[in-house]
XYZ file of C-alpha atoms in Angstrom:
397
model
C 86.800 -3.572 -16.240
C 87.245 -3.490 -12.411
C 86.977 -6.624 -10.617
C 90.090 -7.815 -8.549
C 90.086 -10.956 -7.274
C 90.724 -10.340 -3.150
C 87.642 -7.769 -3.874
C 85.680 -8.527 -0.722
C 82.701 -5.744 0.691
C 80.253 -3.611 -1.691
C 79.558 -0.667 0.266
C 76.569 1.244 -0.740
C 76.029 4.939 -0.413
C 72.957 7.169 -1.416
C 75.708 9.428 -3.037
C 78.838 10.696 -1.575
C 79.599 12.452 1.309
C 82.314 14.806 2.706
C 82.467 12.470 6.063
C 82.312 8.929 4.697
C 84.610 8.904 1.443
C 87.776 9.246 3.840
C 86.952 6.581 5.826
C 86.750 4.346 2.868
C 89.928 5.860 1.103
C 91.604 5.097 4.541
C 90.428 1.482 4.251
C 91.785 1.289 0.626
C 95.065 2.104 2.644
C 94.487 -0.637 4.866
C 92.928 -3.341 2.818
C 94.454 -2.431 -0.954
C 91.199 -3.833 -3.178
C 89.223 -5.107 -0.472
C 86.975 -2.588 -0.718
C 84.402 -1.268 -3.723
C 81.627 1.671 -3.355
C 78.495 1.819 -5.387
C 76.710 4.947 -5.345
C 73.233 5.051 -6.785
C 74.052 8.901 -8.073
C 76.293 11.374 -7.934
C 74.549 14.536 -7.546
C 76.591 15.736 -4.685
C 80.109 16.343 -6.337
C 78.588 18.038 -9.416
C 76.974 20.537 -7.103
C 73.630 22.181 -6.802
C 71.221 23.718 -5.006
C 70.951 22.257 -1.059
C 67.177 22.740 0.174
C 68.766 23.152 4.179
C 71.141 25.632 2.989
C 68.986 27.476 0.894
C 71.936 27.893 -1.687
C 73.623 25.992 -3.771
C 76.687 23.611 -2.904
C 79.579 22.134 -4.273
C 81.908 20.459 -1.599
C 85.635 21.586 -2.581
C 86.968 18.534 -1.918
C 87.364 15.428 -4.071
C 85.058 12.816 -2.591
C 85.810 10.490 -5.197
C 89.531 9.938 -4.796
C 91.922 7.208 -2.907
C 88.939 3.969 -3.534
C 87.055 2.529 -6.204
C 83.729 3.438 -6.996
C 81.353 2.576 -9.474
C 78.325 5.767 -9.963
C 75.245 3.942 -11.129
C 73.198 6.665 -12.129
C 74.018 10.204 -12.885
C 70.887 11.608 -14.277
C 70.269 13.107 -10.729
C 71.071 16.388 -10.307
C 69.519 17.532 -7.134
C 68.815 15.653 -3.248
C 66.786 12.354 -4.153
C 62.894 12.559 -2.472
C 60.769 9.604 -1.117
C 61.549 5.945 -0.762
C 61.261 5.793 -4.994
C 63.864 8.897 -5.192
C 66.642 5.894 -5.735
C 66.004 2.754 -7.531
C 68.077 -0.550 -7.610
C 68.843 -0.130 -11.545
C 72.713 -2.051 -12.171
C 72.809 -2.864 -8.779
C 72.221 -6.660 -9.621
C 74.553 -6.361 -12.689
C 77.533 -4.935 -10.413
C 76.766 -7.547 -7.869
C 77.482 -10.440 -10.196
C 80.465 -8.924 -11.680
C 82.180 -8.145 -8.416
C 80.578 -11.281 -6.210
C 81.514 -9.583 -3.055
C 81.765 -11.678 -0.053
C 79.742 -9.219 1.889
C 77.809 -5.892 1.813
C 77.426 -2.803 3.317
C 74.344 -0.794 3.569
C 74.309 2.634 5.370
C 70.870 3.164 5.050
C 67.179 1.753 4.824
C 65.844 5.018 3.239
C 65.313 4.546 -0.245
C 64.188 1.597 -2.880
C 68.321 1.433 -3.945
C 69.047 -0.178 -0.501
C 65.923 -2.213 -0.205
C 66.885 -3.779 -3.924
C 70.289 -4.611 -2.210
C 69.245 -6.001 0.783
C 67.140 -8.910 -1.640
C 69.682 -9.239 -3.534
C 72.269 -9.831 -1.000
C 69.270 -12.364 0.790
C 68.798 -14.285 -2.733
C 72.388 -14.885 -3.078
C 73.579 -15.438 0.287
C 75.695 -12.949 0.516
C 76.138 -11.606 4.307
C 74.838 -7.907 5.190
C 76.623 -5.817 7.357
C 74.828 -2.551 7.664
C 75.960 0.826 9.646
C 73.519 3.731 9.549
C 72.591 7.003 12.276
C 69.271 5.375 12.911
C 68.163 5.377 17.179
C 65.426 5.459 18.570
C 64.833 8.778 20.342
C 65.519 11.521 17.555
C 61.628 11.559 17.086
C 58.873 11.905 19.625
C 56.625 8.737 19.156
C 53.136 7.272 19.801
C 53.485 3.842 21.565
C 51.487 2.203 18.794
C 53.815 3.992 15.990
C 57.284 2.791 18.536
C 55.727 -1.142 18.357
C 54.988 -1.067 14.742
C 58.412 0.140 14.122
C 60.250 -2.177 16.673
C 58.481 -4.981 14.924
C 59.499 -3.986 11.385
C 62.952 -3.415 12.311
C 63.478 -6.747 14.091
C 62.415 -8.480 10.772
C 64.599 -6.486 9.188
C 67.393 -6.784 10.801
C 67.296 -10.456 11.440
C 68.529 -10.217 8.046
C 72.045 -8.342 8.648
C 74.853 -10.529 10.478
C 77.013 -7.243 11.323
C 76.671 -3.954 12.613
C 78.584 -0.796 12.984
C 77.380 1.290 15.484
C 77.846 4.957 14.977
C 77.641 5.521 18.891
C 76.015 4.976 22.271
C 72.270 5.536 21.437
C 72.856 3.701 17.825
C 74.118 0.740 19.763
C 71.236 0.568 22.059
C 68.988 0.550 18.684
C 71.037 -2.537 17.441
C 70.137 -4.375 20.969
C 66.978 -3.440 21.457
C 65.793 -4.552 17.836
C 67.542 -8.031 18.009
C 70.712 -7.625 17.430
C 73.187 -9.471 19.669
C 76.347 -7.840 21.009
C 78.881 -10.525 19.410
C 77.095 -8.825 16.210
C 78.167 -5.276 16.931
C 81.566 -3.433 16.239
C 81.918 -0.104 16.564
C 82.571 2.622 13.930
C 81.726 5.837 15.527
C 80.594 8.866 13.495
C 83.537 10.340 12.536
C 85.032 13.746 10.040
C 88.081 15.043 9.100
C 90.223 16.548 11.280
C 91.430 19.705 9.435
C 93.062 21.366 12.744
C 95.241 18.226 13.152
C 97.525 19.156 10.449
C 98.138 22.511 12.094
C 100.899 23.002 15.161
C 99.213 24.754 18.078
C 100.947 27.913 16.768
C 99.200 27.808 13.846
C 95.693 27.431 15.437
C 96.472 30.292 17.357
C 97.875 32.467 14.472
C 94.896 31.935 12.273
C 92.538 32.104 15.296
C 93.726 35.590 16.064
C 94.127 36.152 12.226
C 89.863 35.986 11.851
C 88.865 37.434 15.304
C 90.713 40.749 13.892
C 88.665 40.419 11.116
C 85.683 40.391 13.269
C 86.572 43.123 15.373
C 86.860 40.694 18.250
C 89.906 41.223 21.116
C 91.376 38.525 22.860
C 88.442 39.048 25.913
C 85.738 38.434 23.620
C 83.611 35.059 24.030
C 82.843 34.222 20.491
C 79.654 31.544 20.516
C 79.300 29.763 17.441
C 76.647 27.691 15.688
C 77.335 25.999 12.488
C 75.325 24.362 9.866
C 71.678 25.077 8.413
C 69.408 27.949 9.838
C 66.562 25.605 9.813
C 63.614 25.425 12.498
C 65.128 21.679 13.388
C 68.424 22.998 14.869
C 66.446 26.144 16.542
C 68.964 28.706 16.279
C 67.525 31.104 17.679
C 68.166 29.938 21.108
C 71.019 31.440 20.660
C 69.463 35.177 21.088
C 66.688 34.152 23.275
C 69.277 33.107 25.683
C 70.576 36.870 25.805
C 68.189 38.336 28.202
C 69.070 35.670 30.580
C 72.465 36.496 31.339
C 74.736 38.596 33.637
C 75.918 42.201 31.958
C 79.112 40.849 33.269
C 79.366 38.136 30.419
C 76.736 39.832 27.893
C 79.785 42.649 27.341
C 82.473 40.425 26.344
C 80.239 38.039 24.315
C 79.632 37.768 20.323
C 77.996 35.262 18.445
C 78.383 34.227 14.621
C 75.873 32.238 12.499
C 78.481 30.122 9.784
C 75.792 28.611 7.708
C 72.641 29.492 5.572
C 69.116 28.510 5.569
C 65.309 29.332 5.486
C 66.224 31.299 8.704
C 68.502 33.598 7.819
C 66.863 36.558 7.514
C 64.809 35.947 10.482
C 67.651 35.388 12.567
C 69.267 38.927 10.822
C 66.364 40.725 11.881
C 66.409 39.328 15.412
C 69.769 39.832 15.781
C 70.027 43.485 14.494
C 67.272 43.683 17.566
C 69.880 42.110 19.735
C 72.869 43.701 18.993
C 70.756 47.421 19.410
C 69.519 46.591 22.763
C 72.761 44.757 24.179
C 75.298 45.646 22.386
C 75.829 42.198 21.245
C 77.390 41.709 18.028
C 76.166 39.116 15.630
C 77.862 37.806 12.864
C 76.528 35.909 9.198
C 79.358 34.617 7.131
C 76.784 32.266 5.405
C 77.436 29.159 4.131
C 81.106 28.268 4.512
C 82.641 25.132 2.387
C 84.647 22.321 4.203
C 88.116 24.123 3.522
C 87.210 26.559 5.039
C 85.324 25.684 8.219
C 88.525 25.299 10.426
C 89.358 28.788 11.085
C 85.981 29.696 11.766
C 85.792 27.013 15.001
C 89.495 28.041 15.771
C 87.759 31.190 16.494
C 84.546 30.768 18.218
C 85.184 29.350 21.758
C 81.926 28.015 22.486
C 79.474 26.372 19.549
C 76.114 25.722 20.386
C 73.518 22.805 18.972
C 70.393 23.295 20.110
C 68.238 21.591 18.189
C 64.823 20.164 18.600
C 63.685 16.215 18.468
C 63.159 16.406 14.668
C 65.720 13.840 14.011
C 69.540 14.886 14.703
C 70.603 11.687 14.996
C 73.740 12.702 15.887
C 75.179 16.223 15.467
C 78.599 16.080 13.363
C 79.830 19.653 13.669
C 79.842 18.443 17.341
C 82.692 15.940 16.275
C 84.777 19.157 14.384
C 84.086 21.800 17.225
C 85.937 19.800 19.379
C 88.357 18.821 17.079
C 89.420 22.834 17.005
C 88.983 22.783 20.930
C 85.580 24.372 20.874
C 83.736 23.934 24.664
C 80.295 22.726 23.178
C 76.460 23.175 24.246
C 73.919 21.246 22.663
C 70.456 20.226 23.406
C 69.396 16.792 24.945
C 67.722 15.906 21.245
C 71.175 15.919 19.701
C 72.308 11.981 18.980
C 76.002 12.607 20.013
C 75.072 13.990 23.906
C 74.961 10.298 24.715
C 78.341 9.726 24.114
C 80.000 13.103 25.060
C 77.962 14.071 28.207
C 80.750 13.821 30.581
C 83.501 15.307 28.881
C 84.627 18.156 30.687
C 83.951 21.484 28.044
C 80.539 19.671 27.240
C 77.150 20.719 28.433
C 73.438 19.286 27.592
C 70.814 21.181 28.034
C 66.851 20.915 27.754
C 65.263 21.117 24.142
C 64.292 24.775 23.770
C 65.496 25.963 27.303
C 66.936 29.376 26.796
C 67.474 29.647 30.325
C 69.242 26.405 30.477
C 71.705 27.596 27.692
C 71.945 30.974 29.617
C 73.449 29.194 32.498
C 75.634 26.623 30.378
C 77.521 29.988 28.516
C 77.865 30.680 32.183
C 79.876 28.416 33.191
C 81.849 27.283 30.054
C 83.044 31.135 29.851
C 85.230 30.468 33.088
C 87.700 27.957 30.783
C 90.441 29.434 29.205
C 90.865 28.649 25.392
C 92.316 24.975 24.449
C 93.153 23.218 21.209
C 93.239 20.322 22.147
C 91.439 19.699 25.824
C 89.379 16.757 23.454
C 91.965 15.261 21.296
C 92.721 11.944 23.278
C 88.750 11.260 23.914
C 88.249 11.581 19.819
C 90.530 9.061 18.877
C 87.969 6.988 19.424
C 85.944 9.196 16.928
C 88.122 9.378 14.101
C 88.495 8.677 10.445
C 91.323 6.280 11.442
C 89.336 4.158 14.077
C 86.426 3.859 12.009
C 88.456 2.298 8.889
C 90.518 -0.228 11.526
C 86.788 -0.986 12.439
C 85.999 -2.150 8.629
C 89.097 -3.571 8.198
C 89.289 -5.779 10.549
C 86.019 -7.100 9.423
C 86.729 -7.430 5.865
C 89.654 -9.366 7.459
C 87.487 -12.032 9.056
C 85.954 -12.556 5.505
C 86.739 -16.101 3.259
């Protein structure tokens, strides 16, 4: 039975997930047994249908390798719903057989974490928590925003440590009691897939899918990735098209790498689009993680318009630029915050196709680069995030 003796932090997760398990395989590097995950289910690696996608997923890589892990329920088999979708059953059993010297939540959504966070209270165990949470994904009354301020500051005068994921995150911590000697970053973070790859490779497979597309070298290939769901408003994207010059309407495409409730919509439209400008529009649908790199070694622009309906943050941000990608997104996504001033990054009103209009504009006049973000996302890397934890789980008795 697992249970080392320099065991130190319980992390708990909902389930896993494709940008979190290398962080803590990285820390298993690090810290070799320090570290123990305890997911409440498992539902993710066994596959199934994903309501944003409209399809069902299995991620093709192995979430579940390079840490220990202990899966305390596995009769799930599909996305857990409401606060009761996870309960705290062998949580407290796990806790006394591994009597970690601290834990780490990643979330306040369901019953599982709330049964942790007593448990950790009752037995004086400290709580270190990171999590997307901030406080301007949502649109809120100014009765709703007190209520909420109030029930987080009990809350978190609870947790000794937090992990902030980035800019607007931190300011959450601080301005819900938190104190900055509390705080230590870990910023949202995926793999880098295009890392592995010399710049000749990039290019080859670059070139490699724009032939498949039909695209030449001229071509402005605008990309947005992820689920076709009103939140993320793609269709921006073709609104946007009456707004431009004819000078960059001929040498621009767009493709749609994703699935969602949207789709056909967005077909239709498009079919519209491509008629009338002569702007072709791409659906490879859903795409798994293997996979994604060529498609943003392609596009040159990705766009991530979405409205305030809770994108916290905005991860295909983090691998867009990881490929190079210049990158549009609206002032709603979490990540603008931090990236705002980077050079191939624009922020534009929610739902402004004229604004977006004008950002294609002027992003269009760089010329393509692998790697024009690589020394700003150290900081955002699978790398930095696990020094983060392990110099934590360092400080521990």
């Amino acid at each position: 039975m697992y249970s080392p003796k320099n065991m130190k932090l319980l992390v708990l997760e909902s389930h896993p997930i494709q940008y979190r398990a290398p962080v803590y395989a990285r820390v298993e590097q690090l810290c070799p047994g320090a570290l123990h995950v305890a997911y409440a289910s498992d539902y993710s690696v066994r596959g199934g249908r994903d309501p944003g996608f409209a399809t069902a997923v299995s991620w093709d890589g192995d979430l579940l390798a390079g840490y220990p892990f202990t899966v305390l329920n596995r009769h799930l088999t599909q996305p857990p719903v409401g606060w009761n979708g996870l309960d705290g059953r062998g949580l407290l059993a796990l806790i006394r057989r591994l009597r970690p010297k601290a834990i780490l939540l990643n979330s306040l959504n369901y019953r599982f974490d709330h049964v942790a966070y007593m448990i950790a209270l009752l037995h004086g165990i400290p709580i270190w928590m990171r999590c997307e949470t901030q406080d301007q994904a949502f649109s809120r009354s100014w009765l709703k925003d007190r209520l909420r301020h109030t029930y987080y500051r009990l809350l978190y005068a609870g947790i000794q440590q937090a992990f902030p994921i980035g800019e607007l995150n931190r300011q959450h911590w601080l301005r819900h009691g938190m104190k900055p000697m509390q705080l230590r970053a870990a910023h949202y973070c995926t793999p880098n897939r295009a890392a592995a790859l010399t710049i000749q490779q990039r290019q080859c497979r670059r070139e490699a899918l724009r032939q498949q597309l039909g695209l030449d070298a001229r071509c402005l290939l605008v990309g947005f990735f992820g689920k076709l769901i009103p939140k993320k408003d793609p269709m921006l994207l073709l609104e946007s098209l009456p707004l431009m010059p004819d000078s960059l309407r001929h040498r621009l495409a767009f493709v749609y790498v994703g699935s969602g409730a949207l789709q056909q919509e967005l077909q239709q439209e498009a079919a519209a689009v491509q008629l009338r400008y002569g702007v072709p529009v791409h659906f490879p649908g859903f795409v798994n993680q293997s996979g994604l790199v060529d498609w943003y070694l392609a596009a040159d622009v990705v766009v991530l318009p979405s409205q305030r309906a809770g994108e916290t943050w905005g991860l295909v941000v983090n691998e867009a630029m990881q490929a190079g990608c210049s990158v549009v997104v609206s002032e709603a996504v979490g990540c603008a915050a931090d990236f705002s001033a980077w050079q191939r990054f624009r922020t534009i009103p929610v739902g402004s196709a004229s604004s977006l209009a004008l950002a294609l504009m002027d992003l269009a006049q760089y010329p393509r680069s692998f790697d024009w973000a690589t020394e700003g996302l150290q900081a955002y890397s699978i790398e930095a995030a696990a020094q983060a934890f392990s110099a934590a789980i360092a400080e521990l008795p």
